[in-house]
PDB file of C-alpha atoms in Angstrom:
ATOM      1  CA  UNK A 196      -9.078   9.093  20.873  1.00 46.00           C
ATOM      2  CA  UNK A 197     -12.790   8.365  20.372  1.00 45.00           C
ATOM      3  CA  UNK A 198     -12.359   8.550  16.599  1.00 51.00           C
ATOM      4  CA  UNK A 199      -9.314   6.277  16.738  1.00 48.00           C
ATOM      5  CA  UNK A 200     -11.230   3.758  18.839  1.00 44.00           C
ATOM      6  CA  UNK A 201     -14.064   3.654  16.318  1.00 47.00           C
ATOM      7  CA  UNK A 202     -11.444   3.333  13.596  1.00 50.00           C
ATOM      8  CA  UNK A 203      -9.972   0.259  15.320  1.00 50.00           C
ATOM      9  CA  UNK A 204     -13.384  -1.353  15.588  1.00 42.00           C
ATOM     10  CA  UNK A 205     -14.001  -0.793  11.898  1.00 46.00           C
ATOM     11  CA  UNK A 206     -10.605  -2.285  11.117  1.00 49.00           C
ATOM     12  CA  UNK A 207     -11.466  -5.325  13.185  1.00 40.00           C
ATOM     13  CA  UNK A 208     -14.686  -5.757  11.206  1.00 37.00           C
ATOM     14  CA  UNK A 209     -12.708  -5.711   7.960  1.00 35.00           C
ATOM     15  CA  UNK A 210     -14.803  -3.535   5.734  1.00 31.00           C
ATOM     16  CA  UNK A 211     -13.667  -4.338   2.236  1.00 32.00           C
ATOM     17  CA  UNK A 212     -14.612  -5.121  -1.302  1.00 32.00           C
ATOM     18  CA  UNK A 213     -14.909  -8.621  -2.732  1.00 30.00           C
ATOM     19  CA  UNK A 214     -12.373  -9.884  -5.197  1.00 33.00           C
ATOM     20  CA  UNK A 215     -14.745  -9.018  -8.024  1.00 31.00           C
ATOM     21  CA  UNK A 216     -13.577  -5.418  -7.682  1.00 34.00           C
ATOM     22  CA  UNK A 217     -10.445  -6.448  -9.543  1.00 38.00           C
ATOM     23  CA  UNK A 218     -12.042  -6.084 -12.942  1.00 34.00           C
ATOM     24  CA  UNK A 219      -9.521  -6.898 -15.601  1.00 37.00           C
ATOM     25  CA  UNK A 220      -7.220  -8.445 -13.025  1.00 40.00           C
ATOM     26  CA  UNK A 221      -5.213 -11.591 -13.369  1.00 44.00           C
ATOM     27  CA  UNK A 222      -4.862 -14.610 -11.141  1.00 48.00           C
ATOM     28  CA  UNK A 223      -2.471 -14.170  -8.246  1.00 49.00           C
ATOM     29  CA  UNK A 224       1.032 -15.487  -8.847  1.00 52.00           C
ATOM     30  CA  UNK A 225       2.093 -18.952  -7.851  1.00 47.00           C
ATOM     31  CA  UNK A 226       5.334 -20.062  -6.283  1.00 42.00           C
ATOM     32  CA  UNK A 227       6.743 -20.631  -9.762  1.00 41.00           C
ATOM     33  CA  UNK A 228       6.357 -16.966 -10.775  1.00 49.00           C
ATOM     34  CA  UNK A 229       9.286 -14.608 -11.211  1.00 61.00           C
ATOM     35  CA  UNK A 230      12.930 -14.908 -12.161  1.00 73.00           C
ATOM     36  CA  UNK A 231      14.081 -18.469 -11.526  1.00 66.00           C
ATOM     37  CA  UNK A 232      17.247 -17.250  -9.814  1.00 82.00           C
ATOM     38  CA  UNK A 233      15.315 -15.428  -7.077  1.00 93.00           C
ATOM     39  CA  UNK A 234      13.736 -17.401  -4.250  1.00 95.00           C
ATOM     40  CA  UNK A 235      12.112 -15.827  -1.216  1.00 97.00           C
ATOM     41  CA  UNK A 236      10.072 -17.036   1.731  1.00 97.00           C
ATOM     42  CA  UNK A 237       8.454 -13.584   1.976  1.00 98.00           C
ATOM     43  CA  UNK A 238       7.524 -12.423  -1.510  1.00 98.00           C
ATOM     44  CA  UNK A 239       6.741 -13.646  -5.007  1.00 97.00           C
ATOM     45  CA  UNK A 240       7.831 -11.607  -8.022  1.00 97.00           C
ATOM     46  CA  UNK A 241       6.686 -11.838 -11.622  1.00 97.00           C
ATOM     47  CA  UNK A 242       8.674  -9.865 -14.211  1.00 97.00           C
ATOM     48  CA  UNK A 243       7.416  -8.945 -17.670  1.00 96.00           C
ATOM     49  CA  UNK A 244       8.284  -6.507 -20.449  1.00 97.00           C
ATOM     50  CA  UNK A 245      11.510  -4.747 -21.400  1.00 96.00           C
ATOM     51  CA  UNK A 246      12.969  -1.368 -20.573  1.00 97.00           C
ATOM     52  CA  UNK A 247      13.573   0.700 -17.423  1.00 98.00           C
ATOM     53  CA  UNK A 248      12.599  -1.127 -14.258  1.00 98.00           C
ATOM     54  CA  UNK A 249       9.346  -0.444 -12.401  1.00 98.00           C
ATOM     55  CA  UNK A 250       8.490  -2.345  -9.199  1.00 98.00           C
ATOM     56  CA  UNK A 251       4.773  -2.561  -8.298  1.00 98.00           C
ATOM     57  CA  UNK A 252       3.919  -3.338  -4.654  1.00 98.00           C
ATOM     58  CA  UNK A 253       0.298  -4.055  -3.612  1.00 96.00           C
ATOM     59  CA  UNK A 254      -1.357  -3.257  -0.296  1.00 94.00           C
ATOM     60  CA  UNK A 255      -2.888  -5.194   2.569  1.00 92.00           C
ATOM     61  CA  UNK A 256      -4.841  -8.285   1.493  1.00 89.00           C
ATOM     62  CA  UNK A 257      -4.094  -7.603  -2.185  1.00 91.00           C
ATOM     63  CA  UNK A 258      -1.911  -9.468  -4.650  1.00 94.00           C
ATOM     64  CA  UNK A 259      -0.223  -8.213  -7.800  1.00 95.00           C
ATOM     65  CA  UNK A 260      -3.589  -8.639  -9.558  1.00 93.00           C
ATOM     66  CA  UNK A 261      -4.529  -5.091  -8.480  1.00 93.00           C
ATOM     67  CA  UNK A 262      -1.791  -3.841 -10.842  1.00 96.00           C
ATOM     68  CA  UNK A 263      -3.038  -5.769 -13.907  1.00 94.00           C
ATOM     69  CA  UNK A 264      -4.113  -2.699 -15.907  1.00 95.00           C
ATOM     70  CA  UNK A 265      -1.030  -0.738 -14.910  1.00 97.00           C
ATOM     71  CA  UNK A 266       1.312  -3.569 -15.866  1.00 97.00           C
ATOM     72  CA  UNK A 267      -0.403  -4.080 -19.224  1.00 97.00           C
ATOM     73  CA  UNK A 268      -0.053  -0.379 -20.034  1.00 97.00           C
ATOM     74  CA  UNK A 269       3.644  -0.335 -19.112  1.00 98.00           C
ATOM     75  CA  UNK A 270       5.144  -3.641 -20.158  1.00 96.00           C
ATOM     76  CA  UNK A 271       5.670  -2.613 -23.790  1.00 96.00           C
ATOM     77  CA  UNK A 272       8.076   0.126 -22.666  1.00 98.00           C
ATOM     78  CA  UNK A 273       9.205  -0.914 -19.178  1.00 98.00           C
ATOM     79  CA  UNK A 274      10.395  -3.995 -17.348  1.00 98.00           C
ATOM     80  CA  UNK A 275       7.609  -4.424 -14.774  1.00 98.00           C
ATOM     81  CA  UNK A 276       8.247  -6.364 -11.558  1.00 98.00           C
ATOM     82  CA  UNK A 277       4.984  -7.404  -9.879  1.00 98.00           C
ATOM     83  CA  UNK A 278       5.361  -8.177  -6.181  1.00 98.00           C
ATOM     84  CA  UNK A 279       2.986 -10.261  -4.058  1.00 97.00           C
ATOM     85  CA  UNK A 280       3.419 -10.611  -0.307  1.00 98.00           C
ATOM     86  CA  UNK A 281       3.170 -14.261   0.696  1.00 98.00           C
ATOM     87  CA  UNK A 282       0.044 -14.933   2.721  1.00 96.00           C
ATOM     88  CA  UNK A 283      -2.177 -12.507   0.801  1.00 94.00           C
ATOM     89  CA  UNK A 284      -4.773 -13.872  -1.591  1.00 90.00           C
ATOM     90  CA  UNK A 285      -4.327 -17.567  -2.287  1.00 90.00           C
ATOM     91  CA  UNK A 286      -0.579 -17.616  -1.658  1.00 95.00           C
ATOM     92  CA  UNK A 287       0.884 -19.667   1.185  1.00 96.00           C
ATOM     93  CA  UNK A 288       2.272 -17.553   4.053  1.00 97.00           C
ATOM     94  CA  UNK A 289       5.789 -18.960   3.932  1.00 97.00           C
ATOM     95  CA  UNK A 290       8.100 -16.926   6.148  1.00 98.00           C
ATOM     96  CA  UNK A 291       5.343 -14.422   6.896  1.00 98.00           C
ATOM     97  CA  UNK A 292       3.620 -17.008   9.097  1.00 97.00           C
ATOM     98  CA  UNK A 293       5.709 -15.695  11.992  1.00 96.00           C
ATOM     99  CA  UNK A 294       7.098 -12.337  13.051  1.00 97.00           C
ATOM    100  CA  UNK A 295       6.833  -9.002  11.261  1.00 98.00           C
ATOM    101  CA  UNK A 296       5.587  -8.592   7.688  1.00 98.00           C
ATOM    102  CA  UNK A 297       6.348  -5.070   6.434  1.00 98.00           C
ATOM    103  CA  UNK A 298      10.039  -4.683   7.280  1.00 98.00           C
ATOM    104  CA  UNK A 299      11.036  -8.191   6.074  1.00 98.00           C
ATOM    105  CA  UNK A 300       9.056  -7.615   2.868  1.00 98.00           C
ATOM    106  CA  UNK A 301      10.986  -4.387   2.250  1.00 98.00           C
ATOM    107  CA  UNK A 302      14.278  -6.181   2.919  1.00 98.00           C
ATOM    108  CA  UNK A 303      13.408  -8.875   0.378  1.00 98.00           C
ATOM    109  CA  UNK A 304      12.465  -6.319  -2.253  1.00 98.00           C
ATOM    110  CA  UNK A 305      15.850  -4.627  -1.713  1.00 98.00           C
ATOM    111  CA  UNK A 306      17.532  -8.018  -2.094  1.00 98.00           C
ATOM    112  CA  UNK A 307      15.583  -8.660  -5.284  1.00 98.00           C
ATOM    113  CA  UNK A 308      16.665  -5.295  -6.695  1.00 98.00           C
ATOM    114  CA  UNK A 309      20.311  -6.021  -5.909  1.00 97.00           C
ATOM    115  CA  UNK A 310      20.394  -9.649  -7.064  1.00 96.00           C
ATOM    116  CA  UNK A 311      18.527  -8.959 -10.293  1.00 96.00           C
ATOM    117  CA  UNK A 312      20.728  -5.968 -11.091  1.00 96.00           C
ATOM    118  CA  UNK A 313      17.903  -3.428 -11.331  1.00 97.00           C
ATOM    119  CA  UNK A 314      19.343   0.021 -12.027  1.00 95.00           C
ATOM    120  CA  UNK A 315      17.642   2.793 -10.065  1.00 98.00           C
ATOM    121  CA  UNK A 316      14.156   1.297 -10.415  1.00 98.00           C
ATOM    122  CA  UNK A 317      10.963   3.265  -9.927  1.00 98.00           C
ATOM    123  CA  UNK A 318       8.883   1.967  -7.020  1.00 99.00           C
ATOM    124  CA  UNK A 319       5.090   2.244  -7.006  1.00 98.00           C
ATOM    125  CA  UNK A 320       3.374   1.068  -3.822  1.00 98.00           C
ATOM    126  CA  UNK A 321      -0.269   1.149  -2.804  1.00 96.00           C
ATOM    127  CA  UNK A 322      -1.415   1.557   0.824  1.00 94.00           C
ATOM    128  CA  UNK A 323       0.683  -0.852   2.942  1.00 95.00           C
ATOM    129  CA  UNK A 324       2.769  -1.330  -0.211  1.00 97.00           C
ATOM    130  CA  UNK A 325       3.411   2.414  -0.182  1.00 98.00           C
ATOM    131  CA  UNK A 326       4.880   2.116   3.288  1.00 98.00           C
ATOM    132  CA  UNK A 327       7.016  -0.785   2.062  1.00 98.00           C
ATOM    133  CA  UNK A 328       8.236   1.377  -0.843  1.00 98.00           C
ATOM    134  CA  UNK A 329       9.184   4.144   1.602  1.00 98.00           C
ATOM    135  CA  UNK A 330      11.151   1.631   3.687  1.00 98.00           C
ATOM    136  CA  UNK A 331      13.000   0.382   0.618  1.00 98.00           C
ATOM    137  CA  UNK A 332      13.848   3.921  -0.487  1.00 98.00           C
ATOM    138  CA  UNK A 333      15.019   4.953   2.992  1.00 98.00           C
ATOM    139  CA  UNK A 334      17.341   1.945   3.223  1.00 98.00           C
ATOM    140  CA  UNK A 335      18.588   1.831  -0.376  1.00 97.00           C
ATOM    141  CA  UNK A 336      19.762   5.437  -0.812  1.00 94.00           C
ATOM    142  CA  UNK A 337      20.660   6.396  -4.365  1.00 96.00           C
ATOM    143  CA  UNK A 338      19.954   2.892  -5.684  1.00 97.00           C
ATOM    144  CA  UNK A 339      16.263   3.859  -6.060  1.00 98.00           C
ATOM    145  CA  UNK A 340      15.331   6.166  -8.929  1.00 98.00           C
ATOM    146  CA  UNK A 341      11.950   7.476  -7.778  1.00 98.00           C
ATOM    147  CA  UNK A 342       9.003   6.516  -5.578  1.00 98.00           C
ATOM    148  CA  UNK A 343       5.239   6.801  -6.033  1.00 98.00           C
ATOM    149  CA  UNK A 344       3.008   6.068  -3.052  1.00 98.00           C
ATOM    150  CA  UNK A 345      -0.665   5.548  -3.832  1.00 97.00           C
ATOM    151  CA  UNK A 346      -3.084   6.556  -1.085  1.00 95.00           C
ATOM    152  CA  UNK A 347      -0.450   5.750   1.507  1.00 96.00           C
ATOM    153  CA  UNK A 348       0.740   7.675   4.536  1.00 96.00           C
ATOM    154  CA  UNK A 349       3.972   7.200   6.500  1.00 98.00           C
ATOM    155  CA  UNK A 350       1.631   7.044   9.550  1.00 97.00           C
ATOM    156  CA  UNK A 351      -1.953   6.156   8.639  1.00 94.00           C
ATOM    157  CA  UNK A 352      -3.647   7.236  11.900  1.00 93.00           C
ATOM    158  CA  UNK A 353      -2.476  10.815  11.267  1.00 93.00           C
ATOM    159  CA  UNK A 354      -5.005  10.924   8.408  1.00 90.00           C
ATOM    160  CA  UNK A 355      -7.753  10.463  11.001  1.00 87.00           C
ATOM    161  CA  UNK A 356      -6.341  12.076  14.145  1.00 86.00           C
ATOM    162  CA  UNK A 357      -3.345  14.302  13.225  1.00 89.00           C
ATOM    163  CA  UNK A 358      -1.959  14.496  16.760  1.00 90.00           C
ATOM    164  CA  UNK A 359      -2.012  10.764  17.428  1.00 92.00           C
ATOM    165  CA  UNK A 360       1.091   8.684  18.105  1.00 94.00           C
ATOM    166  CA  UNK A 361       1.932   5.015  17.653  1.00 95.00           C
ATOM    167  CA  UNK A 362       1.599   4.591  21.423  1.00 96.00           C
ATOM    168  CA  UNK A 363      -1.954   5.976  21.259  1.00 94.00           C
ATOM    169  CA  UNK A 364      -2.916   3.565  18.522  1.00 93.00           C
ATOM    170  CA  UNK A 365      -1.189   0.386  19.707  1.00 96.00           C
ATOM    171  CA  UNK A 366      -3.917  -0.806  22.124  1.00 94.00           C
ATOM    172  CA  UNK A 367      -6.510  -0.207  19.425  1.00 91.00           C
ATOM    173  CA  UNK A 368      -4.406  -2.053  16.867  1.00 92.00           C
ATOM    174  CA  UNK A 369      -4.320  -4.999  19.250  1.00 93.00           C
ATOM    175  CA  UNK A 370      -8.132  -4.981  19.294  1.00 90.00           C
ATOM    176  CA  UNK A 371      -8.171  -4.989  15.492  1.00 86.00           C
ATOM    177  CA  UNK A 372      -5.636  -7.838  15.406  1.00 90.00           C
ATOM    178  CA  UNK A 373      -7.672  -9.944  17.822  1.00 90.00           C
ATOM    179  CA  UNK A 374     -10.926  -9.150  16.053  1.00 84.00           C
ATOM    180  CA  UNK A 375      -9.548 -10.324  12.742  1.00 83.00           C
ATOM    181  CA  UNK A 376      -8.177 -13.512  14.277  1.00 87.00           C
ATOM    182  CA  UNK A 377     -11.661 -14.300  15.644  1.00 84.00           C
ATOM    183  CA  UNK A 378     -13.455 -13.911  12.305  1.00 75.00           C
ATOM    184  CA  UNK A 379     -14.569 -17.000  10.433  1.00 68.00           C
ATOM    185  CA  UNK A 380     -12.897 -17.997   7.193  1.00 66.00           C
ATOM    186  CA  UNK A 381     -15.914 -16.891   5.127  1.00 64.00           C
ATOM    187  CA  UNK A 382     -15.722 -13.401   6.608  1.00 63.00           C
ATOM    188  CA  UNK A 383     -12.122 -13.156   5.447  1.00 63.00           C
ATOM    189  CA  UNK A 384     -13.208 -13.693   1.847  1.00 58.00           C
ATOM    190  CA  UNK A 385     -16.344 -11.559   1.584  1.00 54.00           C
ATOM    191  CA  UNK A 386     -17.458  -8.035   2.229  1.00 42.00           C
ATOM    192  CA  UNK A 387     -18.498  -7.307   5.813  1.00 36.00           C
ATOM    193  CA  UNK A 388     -21.835  -5.649   6.562  1.00 32.00           C
ATOM    194  CA  UNK A 389     -21.883  -2.011   5.531  1.00 32.00           C
ATOM    195  CA  UNK A 390     -21.477   0.315   8.496  1.00 31.00           C
ATOM    196  CA  UNK A 391     -20.561   3.636   6.895  1.00 30.00           C
ATOM    197  CA  UNK A 392     -17.494   5.661   7.776  1.00 34.00           C
ATOM    198  CA  UNK A 393     -18.039   8.749   9.927  1.00 31.00           C
ATOM    199  CA  UNK A 394     -14.493   9.170  11.126  1.00 29.00           C
ATOM    200  CA  UNK A 395     -13.497  12.218   9.096  1.00 31.00           C
ATOM    201  CA  UNK A 396     -10.140  12.623   7.415  1.00 35.00           C
ATOM    202  CA  UNK A 397      -9.078   9.800   5.131  1.00 37.00           C
ATOM    203  CA  UNK A 398     -10.589   6.994   7.172  1.00 37.00           C
ATOM    204  CA  UNK A 399     -11.284   5.006   4.035  1.00 43.00           C
ATOM    205  CA  UNK A 400      -7.537   4.915   3.363  1.00 40.00           C
ATOM    206  CA  UNK A 401      -7.627   1.630   5.251  1.00 39.00           C
ATOM    207  CA  UNK A 402     -11.220   0.579   5.058  1.00 39.00           C
ATOM    208  CA  UNK A 403     -13.044   1.978   2.039  1.00 41.00           C
ATOM    209  CA  UNK A 404     -12.785  -0.161  -1.071  1.00 39.00           C
ATOM    210  CA  UNK A 405      -9.858  -2.389  -0.237  1.00 40.00           C
ATOM    211  CA  UNK A 406      -8.906  -4.649  -3.108  1.00 52.00           C
ATOM    212  CA  UNK A 407      -9.783  -7.398  -0.696  1.00 63.00           C
ATOM    213  CA  UNK A 408      -8.486 -10.806  -1.713  1.00 76.00           C
ATOM    214  CA  UNK A 409      -8.243 -12.192   1.791  1.00 80.00           C
ATOM    215  CA  UNK A 410      -5.414 -14.477   2.723  1.00 88.00           C
ATOM    216  CA  UNK A 411      -3.840 -16.226   5.674  1.00 91.00           C
ATOM    217  CA  UNK A 412      -5.537 -15.082   8.879  1.00 90.00           C
ATOM    218  CA  UNK A 413      -2.326 -14.473  10.790  1.00 93.00           C
ATOM    219  CA  UNK A 414      -0.593 -12.588   7.977  1.00 94.00           C
ATOM    220  CA  UNK A 415      -3.659 -10.382   7.490  1.00 91.00           C
ATOM    221  CA  UNK A 416      -3.921  -9.635  11.217  1.00 92.00           C
ATOM    222  CA  UNK A 417      -0.228  -8.864  11.540  1.00 95.00           C
ATOM    223  CA  UNK A 418      -0.271  -6.707   8.417  1.00 94.00           C
ATOM    224  CA  UNK A 419      -3.252  -4.735   9.716  1.00 91.00           C
ATOM    225  CA  UNK A 420      -1.583  -4.267  13.108  1.00 94.00           C
ATOM    226  CA  UNK A 421       1.570  -2.955  11.443  1.00 96.00           C
ATOM    227  CA  UNK A 422      -0.311  -0.613   9.101  1.00 93.00           C
ATOM    228  CA  UNK A 423      -2.032   0.918  12.125  1.00 93.00           C
ATOM    229  CA  UNK A 424       1.115   1.303  14.247  1.00 96.00           C
ATOM    230  CA  UNK A 425       3.970   1.913  11.790  1.00 97.00           C
ATOM    231  CA  UNK A 426       5.252   5.494  11.842  1.00 98.00           C
ATOM    232  CA  UNK A 427       7.877   6.155   9.157  1.00 98.00           C
ATOM    233  CA  UNK A 428       7.902   9.940   9.424  1.00 98.00           C
ATOM    234  CA  UNK A 429      11.274   9.995  11.184  1.00 97.00           C
ATOM    235  CA  UNK A 430      12.792   7.928   8.361  1.00 98.00           C
ATOM    236  CA  UNK A 431      11.633  10.150   5.520  1.00 98.00           C
ATOM    237  CA  UNK A 432      14.797  12.351   5.679  1.00 98.00           C
ATOM    238  CA  UNK A 433      16.801   9.268   4.611  1.00 98.00           C
ATOM    239  CA  UNK A 434      14.989   9.041   1.258  1.00 98.00           C
ATOM    240  CA  UNK A 435      17.131  10.413  -1.564  1.00 98.00           C
ATOM    241  CA  UNK A 436      14.725   9.582  -4.394  1.00 98.00           C
ATOM    242  CA  UNK A 437      11.991  12.027  -5.426  1.00 98.00           C
ATOM    243  CA  UNK A 438       8.581  11.042  -4.051  1.00 98.00           C
ATOM    244  CA  UNK A 439       5.165  11.434  -5.684  1.00 98.00           C
ATOM    245  CA  UNK A 440       2.025  11.013  -3.558  1.00 98.00           C
ATOM    246  CA  UNK A 441      -1.174  10.079  -5.425  1.00 98.00           C
ATOM    247  CA  UNK A 442      -4.478   9.965  -3.584  1.00 96.00           C
ATOM    248  CA  UNK A 443      -8.220  10.068  -4.089  1.00 94.00           C
ATOM    249  CA  UNK A 444     -10.068  13.340  -3.597  1.00 93.00           C
ATOM    250  CA  UNK A 445     -13.613  14.706  -3.672  1.00 92.00           C
ATOM    251  CA  UNK A 446     -14.830  18.294  -4.163  1.00 93.00           C
ATOM    252  CA  UNK A 447     -17.875  17.489  -2.016  1.00 91.00           C
ATOM    253  CA  UNK A 448     -17.437  19.196   1.339  1.00 89.00           C
ATOM    254  CA  UNK A 449     -19.486  16.476   3.014  1.00 86.00           C
ATOM    255  CA  UNK A 450     -16.971  13.799   1.972  1.00 86.00           C
ATOM    256  CA  UNK A 451     -13.940  13.017   4.155  1.00 84.00           C
ATOM    257  CA  UNK A 452     -11.985  12.955   0.903  1.00 89.00           C
ATOM    258  CA  UNK A 453     -12.400  16.721   0.530  1.00 89.00           C
ATOM    259  CA  UNK A 454     -10.129  17.250   3.540  1.00 88.00           C
ATOM    260  CA  UNK A 455      -7.162  15.040   2.697  1.00 91.00           C
ATOM    261  CA  UNK A 456      -4.895  17.539   0.905  1.00 94.00           C
ATOM    262  CA  UNK A 457      -3.415  19.065   4.045  1.00 94.00           C
ATOM    263  CA  UNK A 458      -3.275  15.724   5.859  1.00 94.00           C
ATOM    264  CA  UNK A 459      -1.181  14.060   3.162  1.00 96.00           C
ATOM    265  CA  UNK A 460       1.088  17.093   2.805  1.00 96.00           C
ATOM    266  CA  UNK A 461       1.704  17.224   6.544  1.00 96.00           C
ATOM    267  CA  UNK A 462       2.658  13.555   6.602  1.00 97.00           C
ATOM    268  CA  UNK A 463       5.439  13.998   4.041  1.00 98.00           C
ATOM    269  CA  UNK A 464       6.862  17.354   5.124  1.00 97.00           C
ATOM    270  CA  UNK A 465      10.096  15.844   6.523  1.00 97.00           C
ATOM    271  CA  UNK A 466      11.240  14.564   3.121  1.00 98.00           C
ATOM    272  CA  UNK A 467      14.587  16.148   2.119  1.00 97.00           C
ATOM    273  CA  UNK A 468      12.981  17.475  -1.063  1.00 96.00           C
ATOM    274  CA  UNK A 469       9.319  18.445  -1.392  1.00 97.00           C
ATOM    275  CA  UNK A 470       7.072  15.664  -2.620  1.00 98.00           C
ATOM    276  CA  UNK A 471       4.866  16.000  -5.699  1.00 98.00           C
ATOM    277  CA  UNK A 472       1.185  15.611  -4.799  1.00 98.00           C
ATOM    278  CA  UNK A 473      -1.436  14.436  -7.286  1.00 97.00           C
ATOM    279  CA  UNK A 474      -5.048  14.151  -6.234  1.00 96.00           C
ATOM    280  CA  UNK A 475      -7.438  12.189  -8.429  1.00 97.00           C
ATOM    281  CA  UNK A 476     -11.037  13.353  -8.234  1.00 95.00           C
ATOM    282  CA  UNK A 477     -13.619  10.648  -7.761  1.00 93.00           C
ATOM    283  CA  UNK A 478     -11.160   8.037  -6.515  1.00 92.00           C
ATOM    284  CA  UNK A 479     -11.101   6.595  -3.042  1.00 89.00           C
ATOM    285  CA  UNK A 480      -8.544   4.147  -1.692  1.00 88.00           C
ATOM    286  CA  UNK A 481      -8.202   1.883  -4.732  1.00 89.00           C
ATOM    287  CA  UNK A 482      -7.166   4.755  -6.978  1.00 93.00           C
ATOM    288  CA  UNK A 483      -5.895   2.562  -9.812  1.00 93.00           C
ATOM    289  CA  UNK A 484      -9.233   0.692  -9.937  1.00 91.00           C
ATOM    290  CA  UNK A 485     -11.569   3.594  -9.116  1.00 91.00           C
ATOM    291  CA  UNK A 486     -10.136   5.894 -11.823  1.00 94.00           C
ATOM    292  CA  UNK A 487      -7.852   3.775 -14.025  1.00 95.00           C
ATOM    293  CA  UNK A 488      -7.427   6.280 -16.871  1.00 97.00           C
ATOM    294  CA  UNK A 489      -6.553   9.194 -14.602  1.00 98.00           C
ATOM    295  CA  UNK A 490      -4.289   6.992 -12.532  1.00 98.00           C
ATOM    296  CA  UNK A 491      -2.411   5.771 -15.596  1.00 98.00           C
ATOM    297  CA  UNK A 492      -1.896   9.371 -16.691  1.00 98.00           C
ATOM    298  CA  UNK A 493      -0.377  10.103 -13.270  1.00 98.00           C
ATOM    299  CA  UNK A 494       1.918   7.075 -13.632  1.00 98.00           C
ATOM    300  CA  UNK A 495       3.076   8.262 -17.068  1.00 98.00           C
ATOM    301  CA  UNK A 496       3.903  11.714 -15.666  1.00 98.00           C
ATOM    302  CA  UNK A 497       5.748  10.096 -12.773  1.00 98.00           C
ATOM    303  CA  UNK A 498       7.860   7.851 -15.036  1.00 98.00           C
ATOM    304  CA  UNK A 499       8.777  10.568 -17.533  1.00 94.00           C
TER     305      UNK A 499
END
């Protein structure tokens, strides 16, 4: 519990990386992006390229810009669908200004897949976007071809305190929510003072090196609260698509990243078929930015 409490305080202080971390990125999408026939109060979608469908879902406080390199590498052979959650980055919050964020986002991505006639698309989701991808796959059955989650857990606190429950974390998540709501606008756009992570496990899965693009205060706070309290482990048996889990790893025994193998494997053990696990040495949370070449190789193996 002590480690979870410190985790909540760190969440509330919003350790992150400035937008400059998105080297090679593109500007976030505007309301005009995406297929003209699809309109949503929750998400924006930009589609590019031709071929089998791949849906890219970013994490908390990130827009589709975090997928710029990935999309460029794929769009000559795949039809890439770049999702942005409204309220992250410079996008207006739209329907995310009230209520839940994660579940409605997943529902809108399912609607997009159906209305645009995507045939068994591959889903790739990072962090919170990984949880969204798991929701989509659990609800869509055989309409999803395959799923890659990037440094995402079905229950993030289990990477820090394996025996924790959503009930344990909820009061701490409320502290994080309130702390974020109290921050000034400048603090939402810049990197907080460095505090160092001493939590063990994969604590940086939420805090270390976020592709932080800020956004609407309420959407960010609600998204953070949901990432801390959402437990999808009971829904994993509903996923029919094969799942690949990609995460950062370190051979240095003094790094929390050296201990994540068993933690990630434990989180996904209730899948109906064993997941494929790919660790990428030297990467932390922003795997696709920390080690772009190795990450792209993992994506190519996943899509084969």
